Coordinates of C-alpha atoms in Angstrom, one line a residue:
M213 CA 9.1 65.4 158.6
T214 CA 9.8 62.1 156.8
D215 CA 10.2 61.9 153.0
R216 CA 10.1 58.0 152.8
L217 CA 7.7 55.4 154.1
R218 CA 7.5 51.6 154.0
I219 CA 3.8 50.6 154.3
A220 CA 3.0 46.9 154.6
L221 CA -0.3 45.8 153.1
V222 CA -1.6 42.5 154.6
Q223 CA -4.2 40.8 152.4
I224 CA -5.4 38.0 154.7
V225 CA -8.3 35.7 155.8
Q226 CA -10.5 36.3 158.9
R227 CA -12.7 34.3 161.1
V228 CA -15.8 36.1 162.2
G229 CA -16.1 36.2 165.9
D230 CA -12.6 34.7 166.7
L231 CA -11.2 37.8 168.2
S232 CA -8.1 36.3 169.8
G233 CA -7.3 34.3 166.8
N234 CA -7.6 37.3 164.5
A235 CA -5.5 39.3 166.8
D236 CA -2.8 36.5 166.9
A237 CA -2.7 36.5 163.1
M238 CA -2.3 40.2 162.9
L239 CA 0.6 40.1 165.3
D240 CA 2.2 37.2 163.4
W241 CA 1.9 39.1 160.0
R242 CA 3.4 42.2 161.6
T243 CA 6.6 40.4 162.4
R244 CA 7.0 38.9 158.9
E245 CA 8.9 41.8 157.5
E246 CA 11.3 44.0 159.3
G247 CA 11.6 47.7 158.5
A248 CA 7.9 48.5 157.8
D249 CA 6.7 51.8 159.2
L250 CA 3.0 51.0 159.1
V251 CA 1.1 47.7 158.7
V252 CA -2.4 47.9 157.3
F253 CA -5.2 45.3 157.7
P254 CA -8.6 44.9 156.0
E255 CA -11.8 46.4 157.4
L256 CA -13.0 45.1 160.7
Q257 CA -10.3 42.5 160.7
L258 CA -10.3 42.1 164.5
I259 CA -13.9 40.9 164.6
G260 CA -14.4 39.7 161.1
Y261 CA -16.8 40.9 158.4
P262 CA -19.7 40.9 158.1
P263 CA -20.4 40.4 161.7
E264 CA -24.1 40.7 161.4
D265 CA -25.9 40.8 164.7
L266 CA -22.9 39.4 166.6
V267 CA -22.0 43.2 167.1
L268 CA -25.2 43.6 169.2
K269 CA -23.7 41.3 171.9
P270 CA -22.0 43.3 174.6
A271 CA -19.5 40.4 175.3
L272 CA -18.2 40.9 171.8
I273 CA -17.8 44.6 172.2
A274 CA -16.0 44.1 175.5
R275 CA -13.6 41.5 174.1
S276 CA -12.9 43.5 171.0
A277 CA -11.7 46.4 173.2
E278 CA -9.5 44.0 175.2
Q279 CA -7.9 42.6 172.1
L280 CA -7.4 46.1 170.6
E281 CA -5.6 47.1 173.7
R282 CA -3.4 44.0 173.4
L283 CA -2.6 44.8 169.8
A284 CA -1.7 48.4 170.8
G285 CA 0.4 47.3 173.6
A286 CA 2.4 45.2 171.1
T287 CA 3.4 48.4 169.3
A288 CA 5.5 49.5 172.3
D289 CA 8.3 47.4 171.0
G290 CA 9.3 50.2 168.6
G291 CA 8.3 48.2 165.5
P292 CA 5.7 49.2 163.0
A293 CA 2.5 51.0 163.7
M294 CA -0.8 49.2 162.7
L295 CA -4.0 50.2 161.3
V296 CA -6.7 47.9 162.7
G297 CA -10.4 47.8 162.1
T298 CA -12.9 47.0 164.8
V299 CA -16.2 48.1 166.5
R300 CA -16.3 50.7 169.1
L301 CA -19.2 51.6 171.5
E302 CA -19.2 55.3 172.3
E303 CA -22.0 56.9 174.2
G304 CA -24.4 54.1 173.5
R305 CA -23.6 54.2 169.7
L306 CA -21.8 51.5 167.8
Y307 CA -19.3 52.6 165.1
N308 CA -17.3 50.8 162.5
T309 CA -13.8 52.2 163.1
L310 CA -10.2 52.2 162.0
N311 CA -7.7 52.5 164.7
L312 CA -4.0 53.7 164.4
L313 CA -1.9 51.9 167.0
D314 CA 1.6 53.1 167.7
G315 CA 4.0 53.4 170.6
G316 CA 1.9 51.2 172.8
K317 CA -1.4 52.9 172.5
V318 CA -4.3 53.9 170.2
V319 CA -3.1 57.2 168.9
A320 CA -6.0 58.0 166.5
I321 CA -9.4 56.7 165.5
T322 CA -11.5 57.3 162.4
R323 CA -15.2 56.3 162.0
K324 CA -16.8 55.0 158.9
H325 CA -19.0 57.7 157.3
E326 CA -20.7 56.0 154.4
L327 CA -22.7 52.9 155.7
P328 CA -23.7 50.6 152.8
N329 CA -27.3 49.2 153.1
Y330 CA -27.9 47.3 150.0
G331 CA -27.2 43.8 148.6
T332 CA -25.2 41.9 151.2
F333 CA -24.7 44.9 153.5
D334 CA -26.8 45.8 156.5
E335 CA -24.5 48.4 158.1
K336 CA -27.3 50.9 159.1
R337 CA -28.9 48.2 161.1
W338 CA -25.7 47.9 163.3
F339 CA -23.7 51.2 163.0
T340 CA -24.0 55.0 163.5
P341 CA -22.3 56.9 160.7
G342 CA -19.3 58.8 161.7
P343 CA -18.7 62.5 160.8
L344 CA -16.8 63.3 157.8
P345 CA -13.2 62.2 158.8
Q346 CA -10.3 64.4 159.3
P347 CA -6.8 63.5 158.1
I348 CA -4.6 61.9 160.8
E349 CA -1.2 63.4 161.1
W350 CA 1.3 60.6 161.9
R351 CA 5.2 60.9 161.7
G352 CA 4.8 64.2 159.7
V353 CA 2.4 62.7 157.1
K354 CA -1.3 63.5 156.8
L355 CA -3.1 60.2 156.2
G356 CA -6.6 60.1 154.7
L357 CA -8.2 57.0 156.0
P358 CA -11.5 56.5 154.1
L359 CA -13.0 53.1 155.2
C360 CA -14.4 50.8 152.4
E361 CA -17.6 52.5 151.3
D362 CA -16.1 55.9 152.0
I363 CA -14.3 55.7 148.7
W364 CA -17.3 54.5 146.7
F365 CA -18.8 58.0 146.6
P366 CA -16.9 61.4 146.2
P367 CA -17.6 63.3 149.4
V368 CA -15.3 61.6 151.9
C369 CA -12.2 61.7 149.7
A370 CA -12.9 65.2 148.6
H371 CA -13.2 66.3 152.2
L372 CA -10.0 64.6 153.2
K373 CA -8.3 66.3 150.3
E374 CA -9.6 69.7 151.4
Q375 CA -8.4 69.1 154.8
G376 CA -4.8 68.4 153.7
A377 CA -4.6 64.7 153.3
E378 CA -1.5 63.6 151.3
L379 CA -2.3 59.9 150.6
L380 CA -5.4 57.8 150.9
I381 CA -5.4 54.3 152.6
A382 CA -8.8 52.5 152.3
P383 CA -9.1 49.2 154.2
H384 CA -12.0 47.1 152.6
G385 CA -14.2 44.2 153.2
S386 CA -15.4 44.0 149.6
P387 CA -17.0 40.7 148.6
Y388 CA -16.5 39.2 145.1
E389 CA -19.0 39.8 142.4
I390 CA -18.6 39.1 138.6
D391 CA -16.7 42.1 137.0
K392 CA -16.0 43.7 140.4
D393 CA -12.2 44.0 139.7
D394 CA -12.9 46.4 136.9
L395 CA -15.4 48.3 139.2
R396 CA -13.0 48.7 142.0
T397 CA -9.9 49.6 140.0
G398 CA -11.3 51.0 136.8
R399 CA -14.1 53.3 138.1
I400 CA -14.1 53.6 141.9
G401 CA -10.4 53.9 142.5
S402 CA -9.5 55.8 139.4
D403 CA -12.4 58.2 139.8
R404 CA -11.2 59.1 143.4
V405 CA -7.6 59.5 142.3
A406 CA -8.6 61.7 139.4
E407 CA -10.8 63.9 141.6
T408 CA -8.2 64.3 144.4
G409 CA -4.9 63.9 142.7
L410 CA -3.9 61.8 145.7
P411 CA -2.5 58.2 145.6
L412 CA -4.8 55.5 146.8
V413 CA -4.3 52.2 148.6
L414 CA -7.3 49.8 148.5
L415 CA -6.6 46.8 150.7
N416 CA -9.1 44.0 150.6
R417 CA -9.2 40.6 152.4
V418 CA -9.5 37.1 151.1
G419 CA -11.5 33.9 152.0
G420 CA -15.1 32.9 152.4
Q421 CA -17.6 33.8 155.1
D422 CA -20.8 31.8 154.6
E423 CA -22.3 33.1 151.3
V424 CA -19.9 35.8 150.6
V425 CA -16.3 35.4 149.3
F426 CA -13.6 38.0 149.4
D427 CA -11.3 38.0 146.5
G428 CA -8.4 40.2 147.6
A429 CA -7.1 41.9 144.5
S430 CA -5.8 44.8 146.6
F431 CA -4.0 47.6 144.6
V432 CA -2.1 50.9 144.9
L433 CA -2.8 53.7 142.4
N434 CA -0.5 56.7 142.3
G435 CA -1.8 60.2 142.0
D436 CA -1.4 60.2 138.2
G437 CA -3.6 57.1 138.0
T438 CA -1.0 54.6 137.3
L439 CA -1.1 51.2 138.9
A440 CA 1.9 50.8 141.2
W441 CA 0.9 47.5 142.8
Q442 CA -1.6 44.7 142.2
L443 CA -1.9 42.0 144.7
P444 CA -3.1 38.6 143.6
D445 CA -6.7 37.6 143.9
W446 CA -7.9 34.7 146.2
E447 CA -4.5 34.3 148.1
E448 CA -3.1 35.7 151.2
A449 CA -0.3 38.2 150.4
L450 CA 2.1 40.7 152.0
A451 CA 3.1 43.7 150.0
I452 CA 5.9 46.0 151.3
T453 CA 5.2 49.1 149.5
E454 CA 7.9 51.9 149.3
W455 CA 6.9 55.6 149.2
E456 CA 8.7 58.8 148.5
R457 CA 7.7 62.3 148.9
G458 CA 8.6 64.6 146.0
P459 CA 7.7 68.0 144.7
D460 CA 4.3 66.7 143.6
G461 CA 3.6 64.8 146.8
W462 CA 3.7 61.1 147.8
R463 CA 4.4 58.5 145.2
C464 CA 4.5 54.6 145.6
L465 CA 7.4 53.1 143.8
P466 CA 6.5 50.4 141.3
G467 CA 6.1 46.8 142.6
D468 CA 4.5 43.5 141.6
V469 CA 1.5 43.7 139.4
H470 CA -0.2 40.2 139.6
P471 CA -2.5 39.2 136.8
L472 CA -6.0 38.7 137.9
D473 CA -8.4 35.9 137.0
P474 CA -10.2 36.2 133.6
H475 CA -13.7 35.1 133.2
P476 CA -14.8 32.3 134.1
A477 CA -11.7 31.3 136.1
D478 CA -12.9 34.0 138.7
I479 CA -16.3 32.4 139.2
Y480 CA -14.8 29.0 139.5
H481 CA -12.3 30.3 142.1
A482 CA -15.1 32.0 144.0
M483 CA -16.8 28.6 144.2
M484 CA -13.7 26.8 145.4
V485 CA -12.8 29.3 148.1
G486 CA -16.4 29.6 149.4
L487 CA -16.8 25.8 149.8
R488 CA -13.3 25.3 151.2
D489 CA -13.7 27.8 153.9
Y490 CA -17.2 26.9 154.8
V491 CA -16.4 23.2 155.2
N492 CA -13.0 23.8 157.0
A493 CA -14.2 26.5 159.3
N494 CA -17.2 24.4 160.3
R495 CA -15.0 21.4 160.9
F496 CA -16.6 18.9 158.5
P497 CA -14.3 16.1 157.4
G498 CA -15.4 16.4 153.8
V499 CA -18.5 16.4 151.7
V500 CA -20.9 13.8 150.3
L501 CA -23.1 14.5 147.3
G502 CA -25.4 12.7 144.9
L503 CA -23.5 11.9 141.7
S504 CA -26.2 11.5 139.1
G505 CA -24.3 11.6 135.8
G506 CA -25.7 15.0 135.1
I507 CA -23.8 18.2 134.6
D508 CA -24.8 19.9 137.9
S509 CA -23.6 17.2 140.2
A510 CA -20.5 16.6 137.9
L511 CA -19.5 20.3 138.3
S512 CA -20.2 20.4 142.0
A513 CA -18.0 17.3 142.5
A514 CA -15.2 18.9 140.5
V515 CA -15.3 22.2 142.5
A516 CA -15.3 20.1 145.7
V517 CA -12.3 18.1 144.7
D518 CA -10.5 21.3 143.6
A519 CA -11.4 23.0 147.0
L520 CA -10.9 20.1 149.4
G521 CA -8.9 17.2 147.6
A522 CA -10.2 14.0 146.2
D523 CA -9.9 12.1 149.5
R524 CA -12.5 14.4 151.2
V525 CA -15.2 14.1 148.5
W526 CA -17.7 11.2 148.5
G527 CA -20.1 10.5 145.5
V528 CA -23.2 8.4 145.7
M529 CA -25.1 7.2 142.7
M530 CA -28.8 6.3 143.7
P531 CA -30.3 4.8 140.5
S532 CA -34.1 4.3 140.2
R533 CA -36.1 2.4 137.5
Y534 CA -35.8 5.6 135.4
T535 CA -32.0 6.0 135.6
G536 CA -30.5 5.4 132.2
Q537 CA -27.4 3.4 131.5
E538 CA -25.6 6.5 130.2
S539 CA -26.1 8.2 133.6
L540 CA -24.7 5.1 135.5
E541 CA -21.6 5.2 133.0
D542 CA -21.2 9.0 133.3
A543 CA -21.4 9.0 137.1
A544 CA -18.7 6.3 137.3
A545 CA -16.5 8.1 134.7
C546 CA -16.8 11.4 136.7
A547 CA -15.7 9.7 139.9
R548 CA -12.8 7.9 138.1
M549 CA -11.6 11.2 136.5
L550 CA -11.8 13.0 139.8
G551 CA -10.3 10.2 141.8
I552 CA -13.2 10.1 144.4
R553 CA -15.0 7.3 146.1
L554 CA -18.3 6.4 144.5
D555 CA -20.9 4.2 146.2
T556 CA -24.1 3.0 144.5
I557 CA -27.3 2.7 146.6
P558 CA -30.4 1.8 144.5
I559 CA -33.5 3.5 145.8
E560 CA -36.1 1.1 144.2
P561 CA -36.7 -0.8 147.5
A562 CA -37.6 2.4 149.3
V563 CA -39.8 3.6 146.3
E564 CA -41.7 0.3 146.5
A565 CA -42.0 0.5 150.3
F566 CA -43.4 4.1 150.0
G567 CA -45.7 2.9 147.3
A568 CA -47.1 0.2 149.4
M569 CA -47.4 2.5 152.4
L570 CA -49.2 5.1 150.7
A571 CA -51.4 3.0 148.4
P572 CA -54.6 3.1 150.7
A573 CA -54.4 6.9 151.0
F574 CA -53.7 7.4 147.1
A575 CA -56.3 4.9 146.0
G576 CA -58.1 6.1 142.9
R577 CA -55.6 8.7 142.0
Q578 CA -53.1 8.5 139.1
P579 CA -49.4 8.9 139.6
D580 CA -48.1 12.4 139.1
L581 CA -45.6 14.8 140.4
T582 CA -46.0 13.4 143.9
E583 CA -44.4 10.1 143.0
E584 CA -41.5 11.9 141.3
N585 CA -40.9 14.1 144.5
I586 CA -41.0 10.9 146.6
Q587 CA -37.9 9.7 144.7
A588 CA -36.1 12.9 145.1
R589 CA -36.9 12.9 148.9
I590 CA -35.7 9.2 149.3
R591 CA -32.3 10.3 147.7
G592 CA -32.2 13.3 150.1
V593 CA -32.9 11.0 153.1
T594 CA -30.3 8.6 151.9
L595 CA -27.6 11.3 151.6
M596 CA -28.5 12.9 155.0
A597 CA -28.2 9.4 156.6
L598 CA -24.7 9.1 155.2
S599 CA -23.9 12.6 156.4
N600 CA -25.2 12.0 159.9
K601 CA -23.5 8.6 160.2
F602 CA -20.0 9.8 158.8
G603 CA -20.0 13.5 159.5
H604 CA -19.6 14.6 155.9
M605 CA -21.4 17.7 154.9
L606 CA -24.1 17.2 152.2
L607 CA -23.4 19.3 149.3
T608 CA -26.4 20.2 147.2
T609 CA -26.1 20.5 143.5
G610 CA -29.1 22.6 142.2
N611 CA -28.4 25.7 140.0
K612 CA -30.0 29.2 140.0
S613 CA -32.1 28.5 136.9
E614 CA -33.8 25.6 138.7
M615 CA -34.1 27.5 142.0
S616 CA -35.6 30.5 140.3
V617 CA -38.6 28.6 138.9
G618 CA -39.0 26.0 141.7
Y619 CA -37.7 23.2 139.6
A620 CA -36.4 21.4 142.7
T621 CA -37.8 19.3 145.4
L622 CA -38.0 20.5 148.9
Y623 CA -36.5 18.1 151.3
G624 CA -35.2 16.1 148.4
D625 CA -32.5 17.5 146.1
M626 CA -32.6 20.7 148.0
A627 CA -31.5 19.0 151.2
G628 CA -28.0 19.7 152.4
G629 CA -25.6 22.2 154.0
Y630 CA -24.2 24.2 151.2
S631 CA -24.4 24.8 147.4
V632 CA -21.7 26.0 145.0
L633 CA -24.2 26.4 142.1
K634 CA -26.8 28.4 144.1
D635 CA -26.0 31.6 142.2
A636 CA -25.0 30.0 138.9
Y637 CA -27.4 29.9 136.1
K638 CA -27.6 26.8 134.0
T639 CA -25.8 28.3 131.0
V640 CA -23.0 29.3 133.4
V641 CA -22.8 25.7 134.6
F642 CA -22.3 24.7 131.0
D643 CA -19.6 27.4 130.5
L644 CA -17.8 26.5 133.7
S645 CA -17.8 22.7 132.9
R646 CA -16.3 23.3 129.5
W647 CA -13.7 25.6 130.9
R648 CA -12.7 23.3 133.8
N649 CA -12.4 20.4 131.3
A650 CA -9.8 22.4 129.5
N651 CA -8.1 24.3 132.4
R652 CA -6.8 23.5 135.9
P653 CA -7.4 26.4 138.4
A654 CA -4.3 27.9 140.0
L655 CA -5.4 27.0 143.6
A656 CA -6.9 23.5 142.7
L657 CA -6.1 20.4 144.7
G658 CA -7.5 18.4 141.9
G659 CA -5.5 17.1 139.0
D660 CA -4.9 18.2 135.4
G661 CA -7.1 17.1 132.6
P662 CA -10.9 16.7 132.1
V663 CA -13.2 16.3 135.1
M664 CA -16.1 14.9 133.4
P665 CA -17.0 13.2 130.0
E666 CA -18.0 15.4 127.2
R667 CA -21.2 13.6 127.0
V668 CA -22.2 15.0 130.5
I669 CA -22.0 18.4 128.9
D670 CA -23.6 17.6 125.6
K671 CA -26.7 15.5 126.6
P672 CA -30.0 17.1 127.3
P673 CA -30.4 17.7 131.1
S674 CA -32.9 15.4 132.8
A675 CA -34.0 14.9 136.4
E676 CA -34.8 11.2 135.5
L677 CA -37.8 11.0 137.7
R678 CA -40.1 9.6 135.0
A679 CA -39.7 7.8 131.8
D680 CA -38.0 9.8 129.0
Q681 CA -38.0 13.0 131.1
K682 CA -36.2 16.2 129.9
D683 CA -35.9 19.6 131.6
S684 CA -37.2 21.0 128.3
D685 CA -40.6 19.2 129.0
S686 CA -41.3 21.7 131.7
L687 CA -39.0 24.7 131.1
P688 CA -38.0 26.9 128.1
P689 CA -34.6 26.0 126.7
Y690 CA -31.9 27.4 129.0
D691 CA -30.5 29.9 126.5
V692 CA -34.0 31.5 126.6
L693 CA -34.9 30.9 130.2
D694 CA -31.6 32.3 131.7
P695 CA -31.7 35.8 129.9
I696 CA -35.3 36.1 131.0
L697 CA -34.4 35.2 134.6
H698 CA -31.5 37.6 134.5
G699 CA -33.8 40.5 133.5
L700 CA -36.4 39.5 136.2
V701 CA -33.9 38.9 139.0
E702 CA -30.7 40.6 138.5
E703 CA -32.2 43.8 136.8
E704 CA -35.6 43.7 138.6
L705 CA -37.4 44.3 135.2
S706 CA -41.1 44.0 134.5
V707 CA -42.5 41.4 132.2
G708 CA -43.0 44.0 129.4
E709 CA -39.5 45.2 129.7
V710 CA -38.1 41.7 129.4
A711 CA -40.5 40.8 126.6
A712 CA -39.3 43.8 124.7
R713 CA -35.9 42.3 124.4
G714 CA -37.4 39.7 121.9
F715 CA -39.1 37.1 124.3
D716 CA -42.6 35.9 124.1
P717 CA -44.7 37.9 126.6
A718 CA -46.7 34.8 127.7
T719 CA -43.5 32.9 128.5
V720 CA -42.0 35.7 130.4
A721 CA -45.2 36.1 132.5
R722 CA -45.2 32.5 133.2
I723 CA -41.6 32.5 134.3
E724 CA -42.4 35.6 136.6
R725 CA -45.2 33.7 138.2
L726 CA -43.0 30.5 138.7
L727 CA -40.3 32.9 140.2
Y728 CA -42.6 34.4 142.8
V729 CA -44.4 31.3 143.9
A730 CA -41.0 29.5 144.5
E731 CA -40.1 32.0 147.1
Y732 CA -41.0 29.6 150.0
K733 CA -38.7 26.9 148.6
R734 CA -35.7 29.3 148.3
R735 CA -36.3 30.5 151.9
Q736 CA -35.6 26.9 153.0
A737 CA -32.6 26.4 150.7
P738 CA -29.0 26.0 152.1
P739 CA -26.5 28.8 151.8
G740 CA -24.3 29.0 148.7
V741 CA -21.7 31.1 147.1
K742 CA -22.6 34.6 145.9
L743 CA -21.5 35.3 142.3
G744 CA -23.6 38.1 140.9
K745 CA -25.4 41.2 142.3
R746 CA -28.7 39.5 143.2
N747 CA -28.1 36.1 144.8
F748 CA -30.9 34.2 146.5
G749 CA -29.9 35.0 150.0
R750 CA -28.7 38.3 151.5
D751 CA -29.1 40.1 148.2
R752 CA -32.8 39.4 147.4
R753 CA -35.3 39.4 150.2
Y754 CA -38.9 39.0 148.9
P755 CA -42.0 38.1 150.9
I756 CA -43.2 34.6 150.6
T757 CA -46.8 35.6 150.5
N758 CA -46.9 38.0 147.6
A759 CA -49.8 38.9 145.3
F760 CA -47.9 41.4 143.2
R761 CA -47.1 40.7 139.5
T762 CA -45.8 43.2 136.8
V763 CA -48.7 42.1 134.5
E764 CA -52.3 41.9 135.6

């Protein structure tokens, strides 16, 4: 029976579907620190998470089994054992599993019991729940191995404790959400430790995968609830944790406790990491975006520069007859402050051509929203032409407030491949812009100092698609609109419940109607970084054709 352990926690990125690449990375990390007894990797690290319907492909299951055997074989060298997550097909059923590899073989398997099926998670679509897991005895230690969601509710950890588990190791694939650090450590982790009296390791991954971003922030809590280790957020990290068995059981010796991002630095880093990994994993040389002189495009450009570097970001100003001089100046100033390329391509020739082309069909009708949308679509076509010709991904710049109420043009400003503001309300955009002007994120490739003129933040927002246009012509002020939307979207409240918070009932009812009728637009929007609990994507799946309203 051993009384000392060295457990290596490897907080790393993944690439969904790249089984050999993920296995190579795990073998590389295994050799980085000599003397570890056990190396732990995040949930489903071999195939990547979330795998979605890739796990329904027999070829993926077969290759996963081959790579797992390869990893197991590597442990025949007498080095550390490994805990590796992957899928397993057993008697026609697919399981999310954790595999203990040691001495050249798979020595134990545990199957995930609690399968999340909410928000971004669809695990009941793919997997069969495993039975309540038993502790795994290894080198004289009874390891409790709850897998991610298994620690979010009491039964699994309580069962492991009853069956003699001495410490809990919980590999995770836990995406970032606002305030989730506090939830993981302050409630979920602390509650399980308090209930069982056992020390707990929560190991999470880092990096972006389409709309979800993993923030790491792995930690170790001792049985008395004290924080022994806190790994950084957003960055890959290796922690060699030292453990001793005493009269009261196992205890992790104190190690590094890294500070985590405060708000809103966490949101900004989520945007950076999501965009960086999406662009790089899909092999785009960079991004192109419309730089209008407004706050949404200015913030999107700043995030892109911080994520990718100024040399990979290309701004395009596309003025029309309605574009003000301030907008021209502010776009140029943003490009100069960020150090990016800025081209100016006036759209008026195309507007006139469309006007002449459509004049016979539009005869007898006054200009209206149609002509405004034509301008937006000309800009979208222009940017997509540049994207097609030079290979840069088109970065869209719309925010969640606009997308909620349909204040966006399909095939116009909605065109593109990715959006960093998709889950950011307009008030959050203002907050992030002020924050970035005063702070440089730790992982930023952009420079110090402000990234946009203060005038961009202070001036009234406008789409500039008609003379003297302001967002407030069509929408309530954002400090009114955003709390209403938060109640309707994030909290799923009725019109009456939101109005009871002090809002005009007619205004709330109008916003609910706009929210529902814009569903068809959002269904065609590009993916974007998930920030809150109910992003427009995996989290919120409403029918396009929908007659329900919370007020008759």
